[in-house]
GROMACS .gro file of C-alpha atoms in nm:
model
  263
    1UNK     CA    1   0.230  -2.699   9.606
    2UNK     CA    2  -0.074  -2.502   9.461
    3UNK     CA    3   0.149  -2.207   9.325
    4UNK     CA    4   0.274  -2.504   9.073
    5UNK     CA    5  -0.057  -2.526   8.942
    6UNK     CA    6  -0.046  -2.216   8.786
    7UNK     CA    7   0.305  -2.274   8.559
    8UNK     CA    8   0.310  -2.311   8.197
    9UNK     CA    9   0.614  -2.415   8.220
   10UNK     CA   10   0.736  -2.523   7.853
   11UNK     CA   11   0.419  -2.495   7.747
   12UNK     CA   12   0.326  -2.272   7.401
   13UNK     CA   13   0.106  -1.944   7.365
   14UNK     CA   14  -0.034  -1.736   7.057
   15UNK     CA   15  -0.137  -1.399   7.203
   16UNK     CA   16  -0.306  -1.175   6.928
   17UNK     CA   17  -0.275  -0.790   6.954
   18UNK     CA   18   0.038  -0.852   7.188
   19UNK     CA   19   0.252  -0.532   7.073
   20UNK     CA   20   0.108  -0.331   7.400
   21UNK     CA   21  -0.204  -0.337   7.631
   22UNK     CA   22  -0.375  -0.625   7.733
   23UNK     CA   23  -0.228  -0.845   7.500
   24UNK     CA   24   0.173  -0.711   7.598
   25UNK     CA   25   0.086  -0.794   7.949
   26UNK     CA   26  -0.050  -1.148   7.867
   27UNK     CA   27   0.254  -1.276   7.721
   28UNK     CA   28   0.507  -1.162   7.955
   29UNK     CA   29   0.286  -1.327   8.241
   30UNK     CA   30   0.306  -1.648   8.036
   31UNK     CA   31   0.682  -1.625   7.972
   32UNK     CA   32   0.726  -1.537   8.351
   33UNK     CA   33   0.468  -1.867   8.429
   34UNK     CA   34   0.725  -2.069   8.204
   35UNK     CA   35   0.571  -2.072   7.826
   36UNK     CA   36   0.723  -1.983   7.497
   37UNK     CA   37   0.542  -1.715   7.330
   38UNK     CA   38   0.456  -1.655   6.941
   39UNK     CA   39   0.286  -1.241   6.955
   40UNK     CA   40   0.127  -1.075   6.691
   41UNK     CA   41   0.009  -0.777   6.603
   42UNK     CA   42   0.070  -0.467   6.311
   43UNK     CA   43   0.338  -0.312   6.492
   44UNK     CA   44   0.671  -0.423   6.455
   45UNK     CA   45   0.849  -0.221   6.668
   46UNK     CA   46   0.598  -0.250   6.956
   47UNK     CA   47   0.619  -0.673   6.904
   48UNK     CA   48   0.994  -0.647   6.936
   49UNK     CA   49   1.018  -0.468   7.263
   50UNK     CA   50   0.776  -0.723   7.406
   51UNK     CA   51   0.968  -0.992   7.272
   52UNK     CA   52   1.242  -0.847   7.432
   53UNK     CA   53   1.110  -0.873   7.799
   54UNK     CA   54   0.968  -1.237   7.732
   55UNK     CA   55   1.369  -1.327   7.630
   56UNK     CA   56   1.490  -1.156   7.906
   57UNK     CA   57   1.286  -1.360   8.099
   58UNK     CA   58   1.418  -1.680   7.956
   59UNK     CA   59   1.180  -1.762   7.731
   60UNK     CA   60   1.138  -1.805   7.364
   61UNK     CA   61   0.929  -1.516   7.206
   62UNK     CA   62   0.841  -1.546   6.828
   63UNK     CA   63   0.746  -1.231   6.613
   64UNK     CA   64   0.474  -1.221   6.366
   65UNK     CA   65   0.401  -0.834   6.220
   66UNK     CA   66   0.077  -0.861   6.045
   67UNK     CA   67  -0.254  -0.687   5.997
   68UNK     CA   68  -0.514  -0.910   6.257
   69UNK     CA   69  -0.806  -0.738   6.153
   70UNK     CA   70  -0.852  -1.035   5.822
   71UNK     CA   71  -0.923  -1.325   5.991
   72UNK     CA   72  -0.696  -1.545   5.745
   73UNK     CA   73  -0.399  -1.377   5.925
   74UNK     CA   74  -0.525  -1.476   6.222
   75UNK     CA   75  -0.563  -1.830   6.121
   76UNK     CA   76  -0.208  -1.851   5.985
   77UNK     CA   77  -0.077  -1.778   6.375
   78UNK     CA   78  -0.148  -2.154   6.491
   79UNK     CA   79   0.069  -2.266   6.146
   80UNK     CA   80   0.343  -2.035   6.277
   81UNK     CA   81   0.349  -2.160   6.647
   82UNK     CA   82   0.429  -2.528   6.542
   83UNK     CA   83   0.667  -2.436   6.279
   84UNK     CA   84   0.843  -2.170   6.528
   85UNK     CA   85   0.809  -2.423   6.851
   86UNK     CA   86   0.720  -2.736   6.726
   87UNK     CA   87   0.391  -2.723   6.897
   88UNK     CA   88   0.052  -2.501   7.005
   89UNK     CA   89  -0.088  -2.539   7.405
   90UNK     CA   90  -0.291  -2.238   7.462
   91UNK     CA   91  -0.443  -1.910   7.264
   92UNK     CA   92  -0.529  -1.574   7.349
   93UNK     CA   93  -0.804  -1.437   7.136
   94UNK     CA   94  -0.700  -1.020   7.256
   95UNK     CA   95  -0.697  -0.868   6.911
   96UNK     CA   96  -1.044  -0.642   6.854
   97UNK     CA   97  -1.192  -0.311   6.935
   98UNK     CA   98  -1.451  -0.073   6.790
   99UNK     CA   99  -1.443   0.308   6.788
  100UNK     CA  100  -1.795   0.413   6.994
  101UNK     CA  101  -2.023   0.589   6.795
  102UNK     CA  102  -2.428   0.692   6.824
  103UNK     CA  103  -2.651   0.426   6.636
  104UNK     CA  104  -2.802   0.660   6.421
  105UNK     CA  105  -2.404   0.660   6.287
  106UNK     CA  106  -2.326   0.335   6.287
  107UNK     CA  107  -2.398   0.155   5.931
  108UNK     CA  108  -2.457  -0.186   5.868
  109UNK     CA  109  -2.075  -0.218   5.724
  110UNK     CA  110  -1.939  -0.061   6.044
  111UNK     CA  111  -2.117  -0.354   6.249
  112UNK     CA  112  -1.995  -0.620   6.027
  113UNK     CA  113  -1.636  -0.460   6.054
  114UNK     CA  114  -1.713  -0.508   6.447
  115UNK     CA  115  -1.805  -0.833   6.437
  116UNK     CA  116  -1.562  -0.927   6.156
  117UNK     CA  117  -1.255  -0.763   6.442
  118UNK     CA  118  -1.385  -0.906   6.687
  119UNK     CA  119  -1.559  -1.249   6.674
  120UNK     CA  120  -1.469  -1.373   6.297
  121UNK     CA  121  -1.066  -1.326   6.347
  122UNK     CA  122  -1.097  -1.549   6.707
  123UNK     CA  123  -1.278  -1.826   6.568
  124UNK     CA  124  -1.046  -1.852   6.206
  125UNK     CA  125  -0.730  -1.899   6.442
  126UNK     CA  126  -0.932  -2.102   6.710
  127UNK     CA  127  -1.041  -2.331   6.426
  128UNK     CA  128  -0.676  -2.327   6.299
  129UNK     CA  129  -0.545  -2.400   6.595
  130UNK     CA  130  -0.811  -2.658   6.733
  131UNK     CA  131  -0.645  -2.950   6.531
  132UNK     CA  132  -0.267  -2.891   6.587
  133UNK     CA  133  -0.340  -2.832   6.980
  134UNK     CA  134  -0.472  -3.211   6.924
  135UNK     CA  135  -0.191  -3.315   6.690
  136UNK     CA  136   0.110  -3.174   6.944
  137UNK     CA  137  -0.006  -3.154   7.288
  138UNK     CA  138  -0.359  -3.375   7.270
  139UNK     CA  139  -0.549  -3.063   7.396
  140UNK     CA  140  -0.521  -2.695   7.510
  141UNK     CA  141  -0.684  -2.420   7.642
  142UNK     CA  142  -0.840  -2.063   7.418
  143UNK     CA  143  -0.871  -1.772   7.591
  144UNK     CA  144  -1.128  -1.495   7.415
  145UNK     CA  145  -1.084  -1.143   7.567
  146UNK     CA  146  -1.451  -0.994   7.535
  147UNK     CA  147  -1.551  -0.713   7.753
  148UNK     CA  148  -1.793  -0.581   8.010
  149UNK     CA  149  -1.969  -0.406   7.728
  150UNK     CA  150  -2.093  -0.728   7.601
  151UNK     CA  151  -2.317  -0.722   7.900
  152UNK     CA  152  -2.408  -0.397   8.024
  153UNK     CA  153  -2.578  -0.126   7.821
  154UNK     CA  154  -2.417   0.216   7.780
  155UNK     CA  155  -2.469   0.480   7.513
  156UNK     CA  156  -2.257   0.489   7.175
  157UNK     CA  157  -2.132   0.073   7.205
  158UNK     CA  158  -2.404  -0.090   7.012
  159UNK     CA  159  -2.133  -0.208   6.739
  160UNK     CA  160  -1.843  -0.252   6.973
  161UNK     CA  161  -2.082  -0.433   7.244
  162UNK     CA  162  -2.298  -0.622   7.027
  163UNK     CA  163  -1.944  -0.781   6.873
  164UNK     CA  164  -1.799  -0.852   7.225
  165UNK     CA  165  -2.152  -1.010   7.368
  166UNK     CA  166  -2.188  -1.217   7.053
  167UNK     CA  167  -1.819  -1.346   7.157
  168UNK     CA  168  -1.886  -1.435   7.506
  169UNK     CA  169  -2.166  -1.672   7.372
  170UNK     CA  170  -1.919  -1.785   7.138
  171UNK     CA  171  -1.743  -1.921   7.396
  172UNK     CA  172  -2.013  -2.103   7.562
  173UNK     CA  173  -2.052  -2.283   7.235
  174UNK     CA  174  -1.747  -2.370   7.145
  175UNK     CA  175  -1.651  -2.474   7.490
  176UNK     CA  176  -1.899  -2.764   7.400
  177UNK     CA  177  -1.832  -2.855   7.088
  178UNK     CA  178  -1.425  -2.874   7.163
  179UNK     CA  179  -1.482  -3.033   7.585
  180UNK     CA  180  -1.354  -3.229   7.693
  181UNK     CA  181  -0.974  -3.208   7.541
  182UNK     CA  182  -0.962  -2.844   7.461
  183UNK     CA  183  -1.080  -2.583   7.719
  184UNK     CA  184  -1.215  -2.241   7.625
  185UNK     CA  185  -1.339  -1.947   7.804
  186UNK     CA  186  -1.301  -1.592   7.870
  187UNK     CA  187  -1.227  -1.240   8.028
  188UNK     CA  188  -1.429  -0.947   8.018
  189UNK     CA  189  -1.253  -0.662   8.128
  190UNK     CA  190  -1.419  -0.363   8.278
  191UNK     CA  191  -1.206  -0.004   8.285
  192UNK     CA  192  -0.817  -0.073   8.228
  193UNK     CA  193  -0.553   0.159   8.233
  194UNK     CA  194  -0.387   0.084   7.886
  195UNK     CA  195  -0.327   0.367   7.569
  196UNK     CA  196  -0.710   0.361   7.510
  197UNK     CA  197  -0.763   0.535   7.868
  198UNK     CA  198  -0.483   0.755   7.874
  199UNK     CA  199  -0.693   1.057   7.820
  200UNK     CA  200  -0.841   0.938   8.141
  201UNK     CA  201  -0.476   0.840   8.316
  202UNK     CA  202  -0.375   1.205   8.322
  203UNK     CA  203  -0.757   1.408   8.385
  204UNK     CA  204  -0.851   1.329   8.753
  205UNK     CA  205  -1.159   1.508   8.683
  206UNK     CA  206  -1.227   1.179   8.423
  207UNK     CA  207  -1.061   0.951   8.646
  208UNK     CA  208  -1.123   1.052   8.962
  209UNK     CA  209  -1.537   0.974   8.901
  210UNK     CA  210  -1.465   0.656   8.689
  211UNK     CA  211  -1.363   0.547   9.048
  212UNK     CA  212  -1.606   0.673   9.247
  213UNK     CA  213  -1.862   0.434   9.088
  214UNK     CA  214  -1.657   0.144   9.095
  215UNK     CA  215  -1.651  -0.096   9.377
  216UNK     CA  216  -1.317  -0.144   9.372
  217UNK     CA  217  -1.308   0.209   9.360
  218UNK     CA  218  -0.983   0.175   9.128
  219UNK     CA  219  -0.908   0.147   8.739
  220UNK     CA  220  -0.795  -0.167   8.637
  221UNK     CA  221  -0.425  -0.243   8.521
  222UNK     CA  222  -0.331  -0.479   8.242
  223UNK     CA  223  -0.157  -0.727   8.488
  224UNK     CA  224  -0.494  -0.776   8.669
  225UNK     CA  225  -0.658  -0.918   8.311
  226UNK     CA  226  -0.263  -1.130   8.255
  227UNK     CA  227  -0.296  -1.302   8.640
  228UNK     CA  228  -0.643  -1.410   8.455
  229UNK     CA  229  -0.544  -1.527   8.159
  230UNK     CA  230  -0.279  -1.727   8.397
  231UNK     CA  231  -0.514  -1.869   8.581
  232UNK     CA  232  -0.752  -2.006   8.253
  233UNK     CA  233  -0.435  -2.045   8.077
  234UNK     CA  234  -0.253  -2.294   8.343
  235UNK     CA  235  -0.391  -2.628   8.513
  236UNK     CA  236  -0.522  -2.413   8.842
  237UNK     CA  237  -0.816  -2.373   8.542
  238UNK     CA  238  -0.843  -2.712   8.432
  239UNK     CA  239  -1.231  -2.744   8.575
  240UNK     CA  240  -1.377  -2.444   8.400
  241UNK     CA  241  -1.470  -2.409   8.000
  242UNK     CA  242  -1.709  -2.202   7.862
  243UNK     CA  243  -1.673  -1.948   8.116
  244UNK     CA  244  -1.619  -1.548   8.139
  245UNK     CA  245  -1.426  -1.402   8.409
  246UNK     CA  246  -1.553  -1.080   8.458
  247UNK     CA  247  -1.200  -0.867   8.557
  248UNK     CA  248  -1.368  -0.534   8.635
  249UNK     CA  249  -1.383  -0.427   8.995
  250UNK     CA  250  -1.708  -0.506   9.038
  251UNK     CA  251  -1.893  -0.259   8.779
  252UNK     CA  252  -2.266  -0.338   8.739
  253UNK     CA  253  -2.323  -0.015   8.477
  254UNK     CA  254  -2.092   0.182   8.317
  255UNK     CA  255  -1.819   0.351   8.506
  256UNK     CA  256  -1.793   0.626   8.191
  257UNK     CA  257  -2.065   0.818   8.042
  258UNK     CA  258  -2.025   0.879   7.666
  259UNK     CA  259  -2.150   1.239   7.579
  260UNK     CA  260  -2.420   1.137   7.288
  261UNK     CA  261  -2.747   1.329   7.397
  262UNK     CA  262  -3.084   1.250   7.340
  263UNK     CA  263  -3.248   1.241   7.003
   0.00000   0.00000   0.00000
């Protein structure tokens, strides 16, 4: 049956920043689609509640509390999958982010923090992992969360989407260099309603126009970016590396003006 395509069933996930968002989302889908799960992120407390749901699903859910933003703690996730589960099928490259800012206030050090968050920390655990996804399970699939500001141009994101366009293309490439044994590709979300929009959950008169200009004329919610990150993530994806999935109802400009004014 085609739903079977989409199991993972014993199959076995890294998901970076998975204590809530995106990444929280991601892993239960992949415990509920059959996988073991090792989640990290700084939070403790957050990466035990998670693992919590996954084991109440049935599945295996291994902690790992530690400060993603160094990409040699990153890297030391793929080491920690085998030992935990004996082997490594699939990673989620979620952890990143960048506070928006004007240009005229961004330094050079703030960009390299951006890119060093967000493109540097995926490919020191996708290089970790590359070789024991070969080793254990003869390939695998890597899964880079970059974002709709990687390609559209809005006020305040030149850090934030420089780092997130520079990791789309990183995709591409590596998607090359690893084919055909080891699949990668990636989402871009647009607008989702996790703890970085919940100033915009609770003010309709933020929300409401968010909306208005999207097609879909809806925010997006987490589970819409995990049914992706199924779908890569599983064999129903097993034709496409080095793509992006653009998960954003449609946007084709930004759905949320920053206020930074002219010079």
């Amino acid at each position: 049956m085609i739903l079977d395509r989409f199991r993972l069933d014993d199959k076995v996930a890294i998901v970076t920043g998975a204590g809530r968002g995106l990444g929280a989302a991601i892993a239960v889908a992949f415990a509920e689609a059959g996988a073991d799960v090792v989640i990290a992120s700084r939070t403790q407390s957050q990466l035990e509640d998670v693992a919590e749901q996954i084991r109440g699903i049935g599945r295996k859910a291994h902690v790992v509390a530690a400060d993603l933003a160094h990409p040699e703690a990153t890297a030391e996730l793929a080491g920690a999958a085998t030992s935990a589960f004996g082997k490594l099928d699939i990673v989620v490259n979620n952890v990143g982010g960048t506070m928006p800012a004007p240009l005229v206030n961004t330094s050079t050090q703030a960009l390299r923090d951006a890119f060093t968050f967000n493109v540097s920390t995926a490919h020191a655990l996708t290089a970790a992992a590359v070789p024991l996804m070969l080793e254990h399970s003869g390939g695998g699939s890597i899964i880079n969360i970059t974002s709709t500001m990687g390609r559209l141009a809005g006020r305040g994101f030149v850090a934030y989407g420089t780092a997130k366009a520079a990791l789309a293309h990183y995709t591409r490439l590596a998607a090359l260099d690893l084919c055909p044994r080891i699949r990668v590709n990636a989402i871009a979300p647009g607008s989702i309603l996790t703890s970085a929009l919940d100033i915009v959950a609770s003010n309709d008169a933020l929300r409401e126009p968010m909306e208005k200009v999207t097609p879909m004329r809806r925010l997006g919610d987490p589970e819409d970016i995990a049914a992706a990150a199924v779908y890569l993530a599983s064999p129903a994806g097993s034709y496409l590396t080095g793509k992006i999935l653009e998960v954003d109802g449609g946007i084709t400009y930004p759905n949320l003006d920053l206020p930074i004014p002219d010079l």
